[in-house]
Short mmCIF file of N, CA and C in Angstrom, two decimals:
data_model
loop_
_atom_site.label_atom_id
_atom_site.label_comp_id
_atom_site.label_asym_id
_atom_site.label_seq_id
_atom_site.Cartn_x
_atom_site.Cartn_y
_atom_site.Cartn_z
N UNK J 1 116.11 95.01 83.70
CA UNK J 1 116.19 96.04 82.68
C UNK J 1 114.80 96.36 82.13
N UNK J 2 113.95 95.35 82.03
CA UNK J 2 112.60 95.57 81.51
C UNK J 2 111.81 96.50 82.42
N UNK J 3 112.01 96.36 83.73
CA UNK J 3 111.29 97.22 84.67
C UNK J 3 111.71 98.67 84.47
N UNK J 4 112.98 98.92 84.23
CA UNK J 4 113.48 100.29 84.06
C UNK J 4 112.88 100.91 82.79
N UNK J 5 112.87 100.16 81.67
CA UNK J 5 112.30 100.68 80.43
C UNK J 5 110.81 100.95 80.60
N UNK J 6 110.10 100.03 81.26
CA UNK J 6 108.67 100.20 81.49
C UNK J 6 108.42 101.43 82.34
N UNK J 7 109.20 101.61 83.38
CA UNK J 7 109.05 102.77 84.27
C UNK J 7 109.28 104.06 83.51
N UNK J 8 110.36 104.15 82.75
CA UNK J 8 110.66 105.37 82.01
C UNK J 8 109.62 105.64 80.92
N UNK J 9 109.13 104.59 80.30
CA UNK J 9 108.07 104.75 79.30
C UNK J 9 106.79 105.28 79.91
N UNK J 10 106.44 104.79 81.09
CA UNK J 10 105.24 105.26 81.78
C UNK J 10 105.37 106.73 82.14
N UNK J 11 106.53 107.12 82.62
CA UNK J 11 106.74 108.53 82.98
C UNK J 11 106.67 109.41 81.74
N UNK J 12 107.26 108.95 80.63
CA UNK J 12 107.25 109.74 79.40
C UNK J 12 105.84 109.90 78.86
N UNK J 13 105.02 108.87 78.96
CA UNK J 13 103.64 108.94 78.44
C UNK J 13 102.75 109.80 79.32
N UNK J 14 102.78 109.56 80.62
CA UNK J 14 101.84 110.20 81.52
C UNK J 14 102.36 111.47 82.16
N UNK J 15 103.66 111.59 82.30
CA UNK J 15 104.22 112.73 83.00
C UNK J 15 104.02 112.64 84.50
N UNK J 16 103.56 111.50 84.97
CA UNK J 16 103.29 111.30 86.39
C UNK J 16 104.07 110.08 86.86
N UNK J 17 104.68 110.17 88.02
CA UNK J 17 105.41 109.03 88.59
C UNK J 17 104.53 108.40 89.65
N UNK J 18 104.26 107.11 89.50
CA UNK J 18 103.47 106.40 90.51
C UNK J 18 104.34 106.09 91.72
N UNK J 19 103.70 105.71 92.81
CA UNK J 19 104.45 105.36 94.02
C UNK J 19 105.36 104.16 93.75
N UNK J 20 104.86 103.18 93.01
CA UNK J 20 105.68 102.00 92.70
C UNK J 20 106.87 102.39 91.83
N UNK J 21 106.64 103.28 90.88
CA UNK J 21 107.72 103.73 90.01
C UNK J 21 108.77 104.50 90.77
N UNK J 22 108.33 105.31 91.72
CA UNK J 22 109.27 106.07 92.54
C UNK J 22 110.10 105.12 93.41
N UNK J 23 109.47 104.09 93.95
CA UNK J 23 110.21 103.10 94.74
C UNK J 23 111.25 102.39 93.88
N UNK J 24 110.88 102.05 92.64
CA UNK J 24 111.84 101.42 91.73
C UNK J 24 113.02 102.34 91.47
N UNK J 25 112.73 103.61 91.24
CA UNK J 25 113.78 104.58 90.96
C UNK J 25 114.73 104.72 92.15
N UNK J 26 114.19 104.72 93.36
CA UNK J 26 115.02 104.82 94.56
C UNK J 26 115.94 103.61 94.68
N UNK J 27 115.41 102.42 94.43
CA UNK J 27 116.22 101.20 94.51
C UNK J 27 117.33 101.23 93.47
N UNK J 28 117.00 101.63 92.25
CA UNK J 28 118.00 101.67 91.17
C UNK J 28 119.10 102.68 91.49
N UNK J 29 118.71 103.88 91.92
CA UNK J 29 119.72 104.90 92.18
C UNK J 29 120.56 104.57 93.41
N UNK J 30 119.96 103.92 94.41
CA UNK J 30 120.73 103.52 95.59
C UNK J 30 121.79 102.49 95.22
N UNK J 31 121.42 101.51 94.41
CA UNK J 31 122.39 100.50 93.97
C UNK J 31 123.52 101.14 93.17
N UNK J 32 123.20 102.14 92.36
CA UNK J 32 124.22 102.80 91.55
C UNK J 32 125.12 103.69 92.41
N UNK J 33 124.59 104.26 93.48
CA UNK J 33 125.36 105.19 94.30
C UNK J 33 126.28 104.48 95.30
N UNK J 34 125.94 103.27 95.72
CA UNK J 34 126.74 102.57 96.74
C UNK J 34 128.22 102.46 96.36
N UNK J 35 128.58 102.03 95.14
CA UNK J 35 130.01 101.94 94.81
C UNK J 35 130.70 103.30 94.79
N UNK J 36 129.98 104.35 94.44
CA UNK J 36 130.58 105.68 94.38
C UNK J 36 130.83 106.21 95.79
N UNK J 37 129.85 106.03 96.68
CA UNK J 37 129.96 106.53 98.04
C UNK J 37 130.94 105.70 98.86
N UNK J 38 130.98 104.40 98.58
CA UNK J 38 131.94 103.52 99.25
C UNK J 38 131.72 103.38 100.74
N UNK J 39 132.78 103.57 101.52
CA UNK J 39 132.71 103.34 102.96
C UNK J 39 131.83 104.36 103.67
N UNK J 40 131.46 105.44 103.01
CA UNK J 40 130.63 106.47 103.64
C UNK J 40 129.14 106.15 103.56
N UNK J 41 128.77 105.12 102.80
CA UNK J 41 127.36 104.74 102.71
C UNK J 41 126.94 104.03 103.99
N UNK J 42 125.81 104.45 104.54
CA UNK J 42 125.26 103.80 105.74
C UNK J 42 123.86 103.32 105.43
N UNK J 43 123.57 102.09 105.80
CA UNK J 43 122.21 101.58 105.65
C UNK J 43 121.30 102.35 106.58
N UNK J 44 120.13 102.75 106.11
CA UNK J 44 119.21 103.47 106.99
C UNK J 44 118.68 102.57 108.09
N UNK J 45 118.46 103.17 109.27
CA UNK J 45 117.90 102.41 110.39
C UNK J 45 116.40 102.30 110.22
N UNK J 46 115.85 101.17 110.64
CA UNK J 46 114.40 100.97 110.58
C UNK J 46 113.74 101.90 111.59
N UNK J 47 112.59 102.42 111.22
CA UNK J 47 111.89 103.36 112.08
C UNK J 47 110.47 102.88 112.33
N UNK J 48 109.98 103.25 113.49
CA UNK J 48 108.58 103.01 113.80
C UNK J 48 107.77 104.22 113.36
N UNK J 49 106.55 104.35 113.86
CA UNK J 49 105.71 105.49 113.48
C UNK J 49 106.32 106.83 113.91
N UNK J 50 107.06 106.83 115.02
CA UNK J 50 107.75 108.03 115.49
C UNK J 50 109.25 107.74 115.42
N UNK J 51 110.02 108.55 114.68
CA UNK J 51 111.44 108.26 114.47
C UNK J 51 112.33 108.61 115.67
N UNK J 52 112.21 107.84 116.75
CA UNK J 52 113.02 108.09 117.94
C UNK J 52 114.51 107.90 117.69
N UNK J 53 114.86 107.09 116.68
CA UNK J 53 116.27 106.83 116.40
C UNK J 53 117.01 108.08 115.93
N UNK J 54 116.29 109.11 115.54
CA UNK J 54 116.92 110.35 115.07
C UNK J 54 117.27 111.31 116.20
N UNK J 55 116.81 111.03 117.42
CA UNK J 55 117.08 111.91 118.55
C UNK J 55 118.58 112.02 118.81
N UNK J 56 119.31 110.90 118.73
CA UNK J 56 120.76 110.92 118.93
C UNK J 56 121.43 111.85 117.92
N UNK J 57 121.03 111.76 116.64
CA UNK J 57 121.61 112.62 115.61
C UNK J 57 121.29 114.09 115.86
N UNK J 58 120.08 114.38 116.31
CA UNK J 58 119.70 115.76 116.61
C UNK J 58 120.53 116.33 117.75
N UNK J 59 120.69 115.56 118.83
CA UNK J 59 121.47 116.03 119.98
C UNK J 59 122.93 116.24 119.58
N UNK J 60 123.50 115.32 118.82
CA UNK J 60 124.89 115.46 118.38
C UNK J 60 125.06 116.71 117.51
N UNK J 61 124.10 116.97 116.65
CA UNK J 61 124.17 118.15 115.80
C UNK J 61 124.06 119.44 116.61
N UNK J 62 123.17 119.45 117.60
CA UNK J 62 123.03 120.63 118.45
C UNK J 62 124.30 120.91 119.25
N UNK J 63 125.02 119.87 119.62
CA UNK J 63 126.25 120.04 120.38
C UNK J 63 127.42 120.49 119.52
N UNK J 64 127.44 120.12 118.25
CA UNK J 64 128.63 120.34 117.43
C UNK J 64 128.44 121.36 116.32
N UNK J 65 127.30 121.38 115.66
CA UNK J 65 127.11 122.22 114.48
C UNK J 65 126.41 123.51 114.85
N UNK J 66 127.19 124.57 115.12
CA UNK J 66 126.60 125.81 115.62
C UNK J 66 126.49 126.90 114.57
N UNK J 67 127.46 127.02 113.69
CA UNK J 67 127.42 128.10 112.71
C UNK J 67 128.27 127.74 111.50
N UNK J 68 128.08 128.49 110.43
CA UNK J 68 128.89 128.36 109.23
C UNK J 68 129.65 129.66 109.05
N UNK J 69 130.96 129.58 109.02
CA UNK J 69 131.81 130.76 108.86
C UNK J 69 131.64 131.32 107.45
N UNK J 70 131.72 132.62 107.34
CA UNK J 70 131.56 133.27 106.04
C UNK J 70 132.91 133.57 105.40
N UNK J 71 133.95 132.90 105.84
CA UNK J 71 135.30 133.14 105.34
C UNK J 71 135.76 131.91 104.56
N UNK J 72 136.32 132.12 103.38
CA UNK J 72 136.89 131.03 102.60
C UNK J 72 135.97 130.55 101.49
N UNK J 73 136.53 129.69 100.64
CA UNK J 73 135.78 129.15 99.52
C UNK J 73 134.97 127.93 99.91
N UNK J 74 135.46 127.17 100.88
CA UNK J 74 134.76 125.97 101.33
C UNK J 74 134.16 126.29 102.70
N UNK J 75 132.85 126.15 102.81
CA UNK J 75 132.19 126.45 104.08
C UNK J 75 131.66 125.16 104.69
N UNK J 76 131.65 125.10 106.00
CA UNK J 76 131.17 123.93 106.72
C UNK J 76 130.77 124.36 108.12
N UNK J 77 130.00 123.51 108.78
CA UNK J 77 129.56 123.81 110.14
C UNK J 77 130.76 123.80 111.08
N UNK J 78 130.79 124.75 112.00
CA UNK J 78 131.85 124.83 113.00
C UNK J 78 131.24 124.87 114.39
N UNK J 79 132.04 124.54 115.38
CA UNK J 79 131.58 124.50 116.77
C UNK J 79 132.07 125.74 117.50
N UNK J 80 131.16 126.38 118.21
CA UNK J 80 131.51 127.52 119.06
C UNK J 80 131.79 126.97 120.45
N UNK J 81 133.05 127.00 120.93
CA UNK J 81 133.38 126.40 122.23
C UNK J 81 132.71 127.10 123.41
N UNK J 82 132.30 128.34 123.25
CA UNK J 82 131.68 129.06 124.36
C UNK J 82 130.17 128.82 124.45
N UNK J 83 129.59 128.27 123.41
CA UNK J 83 128.16 128.00 123.39
C UNK J 83 127.89 126.64 124.03
N UNK J 84 126.90 126.57 124.85
CA UNK J 84 126.51 125.32 125.53
C UNK J 84 127.66 124.73 126.33
N UNK J 85 128.27 125.50 127.20
CA UNK J 85 129.36 124.99 128.02
C UNK J 85 128.86 123.94 129.00
N UNK J 86 127.57 123.92 129.26
CA UNK J 86 127.00 122.92 130.16
C UNK J 86 127.09 121.54 129.53
N UNK J 87 126.84 121.47 128.22
CA UNK J 87 126.88 120.19 127.50
C UNK J 87 128.28 119.98 126.94
N UNK J 88 128.94 118.89 127.29
CA UNK J 88 130.29 118.66 126.75
C UNK J 88 130.22 118.34 125.26
N UNK J 89 131.14 118.88 124.49
CA UNK J 89 131.22 118.61 123.07
C UNK J 89 132.11 117.39 122.86
N UNK J 90 131.65 116.45 122.04
CA UNK J 90 132.44 115.25 121.77
C UNK J 90 132.11 114.14 122.75
N UNK J 91 133.01 113.18 122.83
CA UNK J 91 132.80 112.01 123.68
C UNK J 91 133.05 112.35 125.14
N UNK J 92 132.23 111.76 125.98
CA UNK J 92 132.44 111.96 127.42
C UNK J 92 133.48 110.97 127.93
N UNK J 93 134.24 111.38 128.91
CA UNK J 93 135.31 110.51 129.42
C UNK J 93 134.89 109.82 130.69
#
């Protein structure tokens, strides 16, 4: 608790957030968010200088997330079945 008060006091006095203070804030907010997010929270994967682990996510997004429909109150990415027919959408059998 002392670290949190010190951090907020430093920000209030200087108006500047140091790198250490920002790291503290990230740790505090992550701990607070985990119970709210529940089973949907995923620990981040460790990365090297080049984030090769993100290539899988990029390819999956290119295969599935093609457009957002302009119809309805709730909008989300949808898949166009005619786009990229060469690449199978979903799991391969």
